[in-house]
Tab-separated table of C-alpha atoms in Angstrom:
chain	number	residue	atom	x	y	z
S	451	UNK	CA	69.106	109.654	129.361
S	452	UNK	CA	71.979	108.222	127.302
S	453	UNK	CA	71.152	105.778	124.435
S	454	UNK	CA	72.566	102.264	124.938
S	455	UNK	CA	73.744	101.317	121.409
S	456	UNK	CA	76.036	103.016	118.957
S	457	UNK	CA	73.473	104.720	116.774
S	458	UNK	CA	73.070	108.186	115.514
S	459	UNK	CA	71.267	109.021	118.692
S	460	UNK	CA	74.259	107.886	120.677
S	461	UNK	CA	76.618	109.951	118.566
S	462	UNK	CA	74.341	112.985	118.889
S	463	UNK	CA	74.220	112.572	122.752
S	464	UNK	CA	78.016	112.368	122.955
S	465	UNK	CA	78.455	115.310	120.515
S	466	UNK	CA	76.122	117.497	122.575
S	467	UNK	CA	77.959	116.501	125.729
S	468	UNK	CA	81.268	117.540	124.253
S	469	UNK	CA	79.835	120.722	122.884
S	470	UNK	CA	78.714	121.668	126.389
S	471	UNK	CA	82.336	121.520	127.529
S	472	UNK	CA	83.614	123.700	124.632
S	473	UNK	CA	80.563	125.943	124.325
S	474	UNK	CA	82.363	128.955	125.771
S	475	UNK	CA	85.262	128.435	123.226
S	476	UNK	CA	83.185	128.757	120.108
S	477	UNK	CA	82.973	132.167	118.548
S	478	UNK	CA	81.306	133.004	115.304
S	479	UNK	CA	83.513	135.408	113.423
S	480	UNK	CA	81.706	137.496	110.735
S	481	UNK	CA	85.150	138.686	109.475
S	482	UNK	CA	86.094	135.158	108.582
S	483	UNK	CA	84.419	134.738	105.226
S	484	UNK	CA	84.855	131.692	103.052
S	485	UNK	CA	86.851	133.998	100.678
S	486	UNK	CA	89.397	134.721	103.369
S	487	UNK	CA	89.659	131.080	104.559
S	488	UNK	CA	90.233	129.711	101.068
S	489	UNK	CA	92.326	130.404	98.000
S	490	UNK	CA	89.733	132.817	96.630
S	491	UNK	CA	91.193	135.879	98.288
S	492	UNK	CA	94.643	135.007	96.733
S	493	UNK	CA	93.263	135.329	93.195
S	494	UNK	CA	93.851	139.040	92.955
S	495	UNK	CA	97.075	139.272	95.042
S	496	UNK	CA	100.352	139.626	93.220
S	497	UNK	CA	102.567	136.488	93.614
S	498	UNK	CA	99.955	134.448	95.418
S	499	UNK	CA	97.682	134.537	92.296
S	500	UNK	CA	100.223	132.645	89.986
S	501	UNK	CA	99.260	129.054	90.857
S	502	UNK	CA	95.726	128.130	91.695
S	503	UNK	CA	96.281	125.841	94.723
S	504	UNK	CA	92.667	125.331	95.638
S	505	UNK	CA	93.297	123.797	99.089
S	506	UNK	CA	95.203	126.879	100.276
S	507	UNK	CA	93.992	129.509	102.730
S	508	UNK	CA	94.652	133.189	101.863
S	509	UNK	CA	97.663	135.335	102.739
S	510	UNK	CA	95.092	137.811	104.117
S	511	UNK	CA	93.990	135.178	106.636
S	512	UNK	CA	97.577	134.767	107.906
S	513	UNK	CA	98.031	138.466	108.269
S	514	UNK	CA	94.700	138.732	110.028
S	515	UNK	CA	95.456	136.116	112.640
S	516	UNK	CA	99.020	137.180	113.179
S	517	UNK	CA	98.034	140.778	113.802
S	518	UNK	CA	95.139	139.789	116.024
S	519	UNK	CA	97.218	137.456	118.162
S	520	UNK	CA	100.414	139.494	118.241
S	521	UNK	CA	102.733	137.348	116.051
S	522	UNK	CA	105.186	139.925	114.863
S	523	UNK	CA	108.649	138.355	115.111
S	524	UNK	CA	110.382	135.045	115.586
S	525	UNK	CA	109.879	131.833	113.638
S	526	UNK	CA	106.700	130.010	112.649
S	527	UNK	CA	106.006	126.530	111.295
S	528	UNK	CA	103.505	125.189	108.781
S	529	UNK	CA	103.630	121.364	108.966
S	530	UNK	CA	101.276	121.136	105.821
S	531	UNK	CA	102.807	123.903	103.832
S	532	UNK	CA	101.045	123.288	100.480
S	533	UNK	CA	101.890	126.140	98.154
S	534	UNK	CA	103.618	128.070	100.924
S	535	UNK	CA	101.077	130.769	101.704
S	536	UNK	CA	101.715	130.822	105.416
S	537	UNK	CA	105.547	130.810	104.747
S	538	UNK	CA	105.486	133.765	102.319
S	539	UNK	CA	102.930	135.825	104.223
S	540	UNK	CA	104.996	135.393	107.482
S	541	UNK	CA	108.210	136.231	105.642
S	542	UNK	CA	106.662	139.421	104.233
S	543	UNK	CA	105.950	140.399	107.940
S	544	UNK	CA	109.656	139.867	108.784
S	545	UNK	CA	109.072	136.503	110.472
S	546	UNK	CA	111.164	133.447	109.712
S	547	UNK	CA	109.141	130.520	108.456
S	548	UNK	CA	109.731	126.767	108.243
S	549	UNK	CA	107.473	124.446	106.161
S	550	UNK	CA	107.004	120.760	105.647
S	551	UNK	CA	105.455	119.629	102.376
S	552	UNK	CA	105.088	116.105	100.868
S	553	UNK	CA	103.688	116.804	97.378
S	554	UNK	CA	106.332	117.732	94.712
S	555	UNK	CA	103.914	120.344	93.256
S	556	UNK	CA	103.915	122.262	96.527
S	557	UNK	CA	107.665	121.942	96.798
S	558	UNK	CA	108.056	123.269	93.280
S	559	UNK	CA	105.871	126.287	93.833
S	560	UNK	CA	107.659	127.307	96.954
S	561	UNK	CA	111.150	126.762	95.400
S	562	UNK	CA	110.276	128.820	92.301
S	563	UNK	CA	109.062	131.722	94.325
S	564	UNK	CA	112.320	131.673	96.405
S	565	UNK	CA	114.362	131.593	93.184
S	566	UNK	CA	112.449	134.612	91.793
S	567	UNK	CA	112.828	136.469	95.075
S	568	UNK	CA	116.457	135.929	95.933
S	569	UNK	CA	118.332	134.483	92.931
S	570	UNK	CA	116.884	136.001	89.679
S	571	UNK	CA	119.062	138.531	87.911
S	572	UNK	CA	118.002	141.387	85.558
S	573	UNK	CA	119.297	139.246	82.690
S	574	UNK	CA	117.090	136.336	83.817
S	575	UNK	CA	114.047	138.586	83.811
S	576	UNK	CA	114.986	139.825	80.340
S	577	UNK	CA	115.243	136.251	79.109
S	578	UNK	CA	111.764	135.476	80.509
S	579	UNK	CA	110.450	138.506	78.598
S	580	UNK	CA	112.036	137.247	75.447
S	581	UNK	CA	110.317	133.853	75.833
S	582	UNK	CA	106.960	135.573	75.974
S	583	UNK	CA	107.518	138.080	73.126
S	584	UNK	CA	109.319	135.717	70.724
S	585	UNK	CA	107.623	132.458	71.714
S	586	UNK	CA	111.061	130.797	71.637
S	587	UNK	CA	109.697	127.218	71.886
S	588	UNK	CA	108.019	127.547	68.557
S	589	UNK	CA	111.443	127.667	66.938
S	590	UNK	CA	112.448	124.317	68.551
S	591	UNK	CA	112.686	121.239	66.265
S	592	UNK	CA	113.264	118.992	69.241
S	593	UNK	CA	110.573	117.666	71.617
S	594	UNK	CA	110.809	116.098	75.021
S	595	UNK	CA	108.093	113.363	75.412
S	596	UNK	CA	105.492	114.417	77.898
S	597	UNK	CA	105.564	112.156	81.010
S	598	UNK	CA	102.159	110.596	81.650
S	599	UNK	CA	100.398	108.550	84.284
S	600	UNK	CA	97.545	106.172	83.507
S	601	UNK	CA	95.117	108.752	84.870
S	602	UNK	CA	96.581	111.584	82.764
S	603	UNK	CA	96.724	109.910	79.340
S	604	UNK	CA	94.951	111.900	76.687
S	605	UNK	CA	94.703	114.989	78.926
S	606	UNK	CA	95.587	117.561	76.255
S	607	UNK	CA	94.587	118.432	72.704
S	608	UNK	CA	97.257	117.005	70.322
S	609	UNK	CA	98.499	120.429	69.248
S	610	UNK	CA	98.816	121.502	72.889
S	611	UNK	CA	100.786	118.320	73.768
S	612	UNK	CA	103.197	118.946	70.935
S	613	UNK	CA	103.629	122.599	72.037
S	614	UNK	CA	104.291	121.562	75.666
S	615	UNK	CA	107.022	119.081	74.386
S	616	UNK	CA	108.686	121.750	72.389
S	617	UNK	CA	108.489	124.164	75.227
S	618	UNK	CA	110.159	121.740	77.694
S	619	UNK	CA	112.883	120.891	75.125
S	620	UNK	CA	113.678	124.579	74.434
S	621	UNK	CA	113.644	125.470	78.153
S	622	UNK	CA	116.434	122.897	78.815
S	623	UNK	CA	118.834	125.295	76.961
S	624	UNK	CA	118.408	127.951	79.614
S	625	UNK	CA	120.237	128.363	82.876
S	626	UNK	CA	118.983	126.607	86.057
S	627	UNK	CA	117.060	129.715	87.314
S	628	UNK	CA	115.295	130.489	84.089
S	629	UNK	CA	114.536	126.801	83.588
S	630	UNK	CA	112.940	126.554	86.983
S	631	UNK	CA	110.590	129.592	86.386
S	632	UNK	CA	109.604	128.379	82.815
S	633	UNK	CA	108.753	124.998	84.369
S	634	UNK	CA	106.755	126.800	87.164
S	635	UNK	CA	104.848	128.812	84.560
S	636	UNK	CA	103.991	125.640	82.705
S	637	UNK	CA	102.688	124.033	85.926
S	638	UNK	CA	100.428	127.081	86.462
S	639	UNK	CA	98.644	126.653	83.154
S	640	UNK	CA	98.460	122.840	82.877
S	641	UNK	CA	94.917	122.531	84.115
S	642	UNK	CA	93.552	125.426	81.996
S	643	UNK	CA	95.024	124.007	78.693
S	644	UNK	CA	93.883	120.448	79.414
S	645	UNK	CA	90.606	118.575	79.091
S	646	UNK	CA	90.453	118.285	82.840
S	647	UNK	CA	89.238	120.273	85.918
S	648	UNK	CA	90.118	119.598	89.497
S	649	UNK	CA	87.081	118.432	91.371
S	650	UNK	CA	87.909	117.512	94.948
S	651	UNK	CA	88.257	113.657	94.846
S	652	UNK	CA	89.262	113.356	91.203
S	653	UNK	CA	89.878	114.941	87.840
S	654	UNK	CA	86.738	115.750	85.895
S	655	UNK	CA	87.139	115.164	82.122
S	656	UNK	CA	85.659	117.291	79.401
S	657	UNK	CA	83.603	115.470	76.749
S	658	UNK	CA	86.121	116.405	74.112
S	659	UNK	CA	88.785	114.188	75.656
S	660	UNK	CA	87.049	111.076	74.291
S	661	UNK	CA	87.073	109.500	77.719
S	662	UNK	CA	83.955	107.785	78.973
S	663	UNK	CA	81.974	109.926	81.378
S	664	UNK	CA	79.073	109.540	83.763
S	665	UNK	CA	75.433	110.511	83.213
S	666	UNK	CA	76.218	114.173	83.041
S	667	UNK	CA	78.375	115.421	80.241
S	668	UNK	CA	80.996	117.862	81.444
S	669	UNK	CA	81.926	120.834	79.232
S	670	UNK	CA	84.581	123.041	80.725
S	671	UNK	CA	84.113	125.677	78.132
S	672	UNK	CA	86.898	127.342	75.996
S	673	UNK	CA	90.281	125.635	76.365
S	674	UNK	CA	92.922	128.303	75.679
S	675	UNK	CA	95.709	127.777	73.094
S	676	UNK	CA	99.035	126.905	74.729
S	677	UNK	CA	100.922	129.940	73.476
S	678	UNK	CA	98.227	132.386	74.736
S	679	UNK	CA	98.093	130.685	78.108
S	680	UNK	CA	101.849	130.447	78.746
S	681	UNK	CA	102.571	133.982	77.577
S	682	UNK	CA	99.918	135.381	79.814
S	683	UNK	CA	101.306	133.520	82.777
S	684	UNK	CA	104.916	134.543	82.074
S	685	UNK	CA	103.689	138.220	81.691
S	686	UNK	CA	101.749	138.014	84.934
S	687	UNK	CA	104.929	136.836	86.825
S	688	UNK	CA	106.959	139.648	85.166
S	689	UNK	CA	104.288	142.149	86.114
S	690	UNK	CA	104.418	141.154	89.749
S	691	UNK	CA	108.210	140.829	90.377
S	692	UNK	CA	110.377	142.033	87.569
S	693	UNK	CA	112.837	144.916	88.474
S	694	UNK	CA	110.859	147.290	86.271
S	695	UNK	CA	107.851	146.992	88.576
S	696	UNK	CA	109.048	145.784	91.970
S	697	UNK	CA	112.396	144.827	93.559
S	698	UNK	CA	111.082	141.975	95.577
S	699	UNK	CA	108.231	139.554	95.934
S	700	UNK	CA	107.237	141.382	99.121
S	701	UNK	CA	106.820	144.888	100.379
S	702	UNK	CA	110.235	146.508	100.185
S	703	UNK	CA	109.955	148.579	103.302
S	704	UNK	CA	109.562	145.455	105.507
S	705	UNK	CA	112.408	143.119	106.522
S	706	UNK	CA	111.942	139.685	105.037
S	707	UNK	CA	112.043	136.524	107.181
S	708	UNK	CA	113.942	133.518	105.993
S	709	UNK	CA	112.030	130.600	104.553
S	710	UNK	CA	113.160	127.045	104.940
S	711	UNK	CA	111.289	124.082	103.394
S	712	UNK	CA	111.584	120.487	104.453
S	713	UNK	CA	110.512	118.000	101.764
S	714	UNK	CA	108.573	114.972	102.936
S	715	UNK	CA	105.697	113.723	105.154
S	716	UNK	CA	104.954	115.676	108.258
S	717	UNK	CA	104.810	112.392	110.270
S	718	UNK	CA	108.466	111.739	109.303
S	719	UNK	CA	109.957	115.223	109.306
S	720	UNK	CA	108.283	116.781	112.372
S	721	UNK	CA	109.902	114.336	114.913
S	722	UNK	CA	113.311	115.565	113.624
S	723	UNK	CA	112.570	119.253	114.589
S	724	UNK	CA	114.009	120.654	117.859
S	725	UNK	CA	111.962	121.089	121.002
S	726	UNK	CA	110.443	124.582	121.793
S	727	UNK	CA	111.667	126.088	118.489
S	728	UNK	CA	108.661	127.936	117.125
S	729	UNK	CA	106.741	131.035	118.176
S	730	UNK	CA	103.538	130.023	116.291
S	731	UNK	CA	102.193	127.259	113.990
S	732	UNK	CA	99.859	128.294	111.150
S	733	UNK	CA	98.446	125.398	109.134
S	734	UNK	CA	95.621	123.616	107.450
S	735	UNK	CA	95.979	119.790	107.293
S	736	UNK	CA	94.197	117.768	104.647
S	737	UNK	CA	90.549	117.461	105.697
S	738	UNK	CA	88.984	114.090	106.498
S	739	UNK	CA	86.941	114.351	103.206
S	740	UNK	CA	88.280	111.613	100.816
S	741	UNK	CA	90.030	114.184	98.624
S	742	UNK	CA	92.948	112.449	96.950
S	743	UNK	CA	95.560	115.124	96.032
S	744	UNK	CA	97.651	112.598	94.091
S	745	UNK	CA	94.726	112.465	91.649
S	746	UNK	CA	93.641	116.092	91.498
S	747	UNK	CA	97.265	117.214	91.049
S	748	UNK	CA	98.148	114.308	88.671
S	749	UNK	CA	98.914	116.501	85.699
S	750	UNK	CA	101.469	118.416	87.658
S	751	UNK	CA	102.951	115.311	89.289
S	752	UNK	CA	103.377	113.598	85.964
S	753	UNK	CA	105.218	116.615	84.523
S	754	UNK	CA	107.464	116.662	87.563
S	755	UNK	CA	108.494	113.012	86.905
S	756	UNK	CA	106.311	111.171	89.411
S	757	UNK	CA	105.790	107.581	88.094
S	758	UNK	CA	103.080	105.102	88.971
S	759	UNK	CA	105.124	103.724	91.952
S	760	UNK	CA	105.922	107.182	93.113
S	761	UNK	CA	102.241	108.233	92.907
S	762	UNK	CA	101.265	105.222	95.029
S	763	UNK	CA	104.047	105.976	97.560
S	764	UNK	CA	102.885	109.561	97.860
S	765	UNK	CA	99.244	108.430	98.353
S	766	UNK	CA	100.265	106.148	101.269
S	767	UNK	CA	102.646	108.750	102.765
S	768	UNK	CA	99.964	111.427	102.916
S	769	UNK	CA	97.944	111.960	105.997
S	770	UNK	CA	95.026	109.445	105.815
S	771	UNK	CA	92.331	111.480	104.066
S	772	UNK	CA	91.358	109.089	101.271
S	773	UNK	CA	89.876	105.610	101.195
S	774	UNK	CA	92.959	104.184	99.592
S	775	UNK	CA	95.184	105.032	102.590
S	776	UNK	CA	96.400	101.883	104.329
S	777	UNK	CA	96.825	101.941	108.078
S	778	UNK	CA	100.229	103.288	109.175
S	779	UNK	CA	102.335	101.732	111.933
S	780	UNK	CA	102.688	104.949	113.845
S	781	UNK	CA	104.843	103.608	116.659
S	782	UNK	CA	107.331	102.292	114.240
S	783	UNK	CA	107.705	105.839	112.810
S	784	UNK	CA	108.068	107.282	116.291
S	785	UNK	CA	107.950	105.122	119.523
S	786	UNK	CA	107.293	108.331	121.578
S	787	UNK	CA	103.741	108.580	120.236
S	788	UNK	CA	102.282	106.254	122.789
S	789	UNK	CA	100.746	109.214	124.663
S	790	UNK	CA	99.250	110.669	121.420
S	791	UNK	CA	97.742	107.344	120.516
S	792	UNK	CA	96.286	106.881	123.996
S	793	UNK	CA	94.623	110.331	123.730
S	794	UNK	CA	92.830	109.134	120.632
S	795	UNK	CA	91.898	105.802	122.226
S	796	UNK	CA	90.386	107.740	125.122
S	797	UNK	CA	88.296	110.117	123.027
S	798	UNK	CA	84.801	108.818	123.643
S	799	UNK	CA	83.025	110.531	120.728
S	800	UNK	CA	85.734	109.366	118.259
S	801	UNK	CA	85.539	105.720	119.428
S	802	UNK	CA	81.758	105.792	119.117
S	803	UNK	CA	82.033	107.201	115.618
S	804	UNK	CA	84.537	104.469	114.626
S	805	UNK	CA	82.213	101.786	116.014
S	806	UNK	CA	79.232	103.235	114.222
S	807	UNK	CA	81.108	103.306	110.870
S	808	UNK	CA	82.275	99.708	111.373
S	809	UNK	CA	78.680	98.653	112.030
S	810	UNK	CA	77.547	100.510	108.837
S	811	UNK	CA	80.253	98.634	107.002
S	812	UNK	CA	78.957	95.279	108.193
S	813	UNK	CA	75.484	96.253	107.194
S	814	UNK	CA	76.840	97.254	103.666
S	815	UNK	CA	75.463	100.785	104.245
S	816	UNK	CA	78.668	102.569	103.261
S	817	UNK	CA	79.405	103.587	99.628
S	818	UNK	CA	83.043	102.609	100.245
S	819	UNK	CA	84.325	100.117	102.825
S	820	UNK	CA	87.564	102.044	103.250
S	821	UNK	CA	85.815	104.916	105.099
S	822	UNK	CA	86.144	103.508	108.637
S	823	UNK	CA	89.885	102.803	108.085
S	824	UNK	CA	90.320	106.348	106.645
S	825	UNK	CA	88.529	108.085	109.590
S	826	UNK	CA	90.503	106.111	112.120
S	827	UNK	CA	93.804	106.758	110.383
S	828	UNK	CA	92.970	110.434	110.123
S	829	UNK	CA	92.397	111.050	113.862
S	830	UNK	CA	95.236	108.819	115.070
S	831	UNK	CA	97.681	110.401	112.701
S	832	UNK	CA	96.437	113.872	113.558
S	833	UNK	CA	96.974	113.041	117.317
S	834	UNK	CA	100.597	112.335	116.530
S	835	UNK	CA	100.863	115.623	114.542
S	836	UNK	CA	99.332	117.506	117.417
S	837	UNK	CA	101.826	115.960	119.818
S	838	UNK	CA	104.688	117.004	117.609
S	839	UNK	CA	103.242	120.575	117.367
S	840	UNK	CA	103.054	120.849	121.129
S	841	UNK	CA	106.692	119.641	121.446
S	842	UNK	CA	108.153	122.090	118.956
S	843	UNK	CA	106.191	125.181	120.106
S	844	UNK	CA	107.589	127.420	122.747
S	845	UNK	CA	105.568	127.756	125.979
S	846	UNK	CA	102.419	129.979	125.527
S	847	UNK	CA	102.838	130.002	121.742
S	848	UNK	CA	99.609	129.719	119.639
S	849	UNK	CA	98.716	127.216	117.016
S	850	UNK	CA	96.149	128.141	114.282
S	851	UNK	CA	94.484	125.368	112.323
S	852	UNK	CA	91.951	125.715	109.540
S	853	UNK	CA	89.728	122.587	109.204
S	854	UNK	CA	86.271	121.348	108.241
S	855	UNK	CA	83.831	119.050	109.964
S	856	UNK	CA	82.581	116.091	107.867
S	857	UNK	CA	79.686	113.668	107.615
S	858	UNK	CA	79.685	110.007	106.698
S	859	UNK	CA	76.579	107.707	106.628
S	860	UNK	CA	74.507	110.371	108.256
S	861	UNK	CA	76.962	110.879	111.176
S	862	UNK	CA	78.201	114.443	111.638
S	863	UNK	CA	81.822	114.179	112.729
S	864	UNK	CA	82.850	117.186	114.903
S	865	UNK	CA	86.520	117.210	113.825
S	866	UNK	CA	86.907	120.565	115.662
S	867	UNK	CA	85.936	119.309	119.092
S	868	UNK	CA	87.507	115.897	118.770
S	869	UNK	CA	90.838	117.281	117.833
S	870	UNK	CA	90.539	120.058	120.452
S	871	UNK	CA	89.868	117.447	123.141
S	872	UNK	CA	92.876	115.428	122.032
S	873	UNK	CA	94.969	118.565	121.969
S	874	UNK	CA	94.075	119.347	125.590
S	875	UNK	CA	95.574	115.917	126.548
S	876	UNK	CA	98.807	116.693	124.639
S	877	UNK	CA	99.893	119.955	126.069
S	878	UNK	CA	97.500	122.596	124.621
S	879	UNK	CA	94.885	124.901	126.028
S	880	UNK	CA	91.917	125.545	123.718
S	881	UNK	CA	91.682	129.282	123.583
S	882	UNK	CA	89.094	129.714	120.765
S	883	UNK	CA	87.328	127.740	118.001
S	884	UNK	CA	86.595	130.411	115.516
S	885	UNK	CA	83.585	129.566	113.418
S	886	UNK	CA	82.783	130.882	109.956
S	887	UNK	CA	79.368	132.449	109.896
S	888	UNK	CA	78.203	130.181	107.006
S	889	UNK	CA	78.854	126.457	107.351
S	890	UNK	CA	79.029	124.129	104.337
S	891	UNK	CA	76.407	121.684	103.358
S	892	UNK	CA	76.389	117.924	102.839
S	893	UNK	CA	77.924	116.273	99.833
S	894	UNK	CA	75.448	115.816	96.986
S	895	UNK	CA	75.375	112.062	97.787
S	896	UNK	CA	74.271	112.645	101.365
S	897	UNK	CA	71.922	115.624	100.736
S	898	UNK	CA	69.039	113.445	99.432
S	899	UNK	CA	69.062	111.234	102.482
S	900	UNK	CA	70.184	113.496	105.300
S	901	UNK	CA	69.216	117.017	104.120
S	902	UNK	CA	71.341	120.157	103.923
S	903	UNK	CA	72.338	120.427	107.614
S	904	UNK	CA	75.339	122.777	107.707
S	905	UNK	CA	78.735	121.558	108.956
S	906	UNK	CA	81.066	123.916	110.848
S	907	UNK	CA	84.113	125.231	109.170
S	908	UNK	CA	86.510	126.521	111.865
S	909	UNK	CA	89.904	127.899	112.791
S	910	UNK	CA	91.180	126.358	115.964
S	911	UNK	CA	93.303	128.553	118.225
S	912	UNK	CA	95.150	126.525	120.747
S	913	UNK	CA	97.982	127.765	123.057
S	914	UNK	CA	100.885	125.617	124.287
S	915	UNK	CA	100.757	125.248	128.078
């Protein structure tokens, strides 16, 4: 019998009911390890290893899915391109790839790799080698003041900050291509030479920074000297792609696909793409997990010239995944999204979850009152993204999406089934929901109250009707 009020029992009832409908679509895949479905598998791969973009999936995952589902030619899209893993992996397979990326750090990584692959000359590679061998920045008298945000002030030891400012000043004397790669190498080492470490929702600060910290003192261990870190990174880049070792970023015997990047928000860029253009979509949107990428990537964003206003603008333009996101007027962005919004309105489990979270807010049972707004924004915006994906895919083309389920105030939110149900209303057939054999546990905050019940981590495989 169905419970009458919106409680955890009601949510569990609706969740089980939806699971019965999708039960034959779920498939636990032993081959899909967390290593494969995260950045970890990129750590040892040339090119992909340069920048530690923790939110990325691996190039091996792209190859695995494309081979398994027969994506061997044509053009693919990643509407949340991040550091470009899907784009470069597809290109290496001879497939053209378009990406959309909002954050300047992702744009910079993709652009730098493209410059190295298609524009760099032997003289440019030699100049990079000289930078590493001669430490050219150390000869510079001039310094370019390091741009800072409020949340990045005091992020580096004083000697490191001085070295960065000399490095940036000296690099400005180089040609455009060498400048771009020197800046990229610097972005790759910023976290390691700083007092900070990326930790999901924020930057964690080492005790040596002098910043106030919580109950637990954080010690990130040895912080490398700037010269050592930057030379190692430049040498790693040279080892992977210089003409002495390789002629291209990718396997030379394979035809490379073209890569095209659109800068901006997926919600604004996707509606401008043509109908029935793509043979597949491979993506991983931000998860509904409160991670604020404008904070975790603040060091990089500051170096790239993002100011306080720009940071706030980026935060609001992102898909709603943090409690600071304000509600977006989606119909003003695209009046054609009425069907997408109706699909979210009609999703019974989603509406029950939203009501439950609002009730918890009234009872002051949430640790942040922005959670209901964030969860609502996430699913309504994702409905619009799904509608655009259906529109731009060719008939019978697949969409692969990596995503996590989440939990708030004790309520397990089956992101996989809710989005799959919405997708079915917007032109997709749910082919598989591939489940990693080991789910993830609760956050430490929720573990004490709700235990370590695992949450599914999945790859959705939908096919355009």
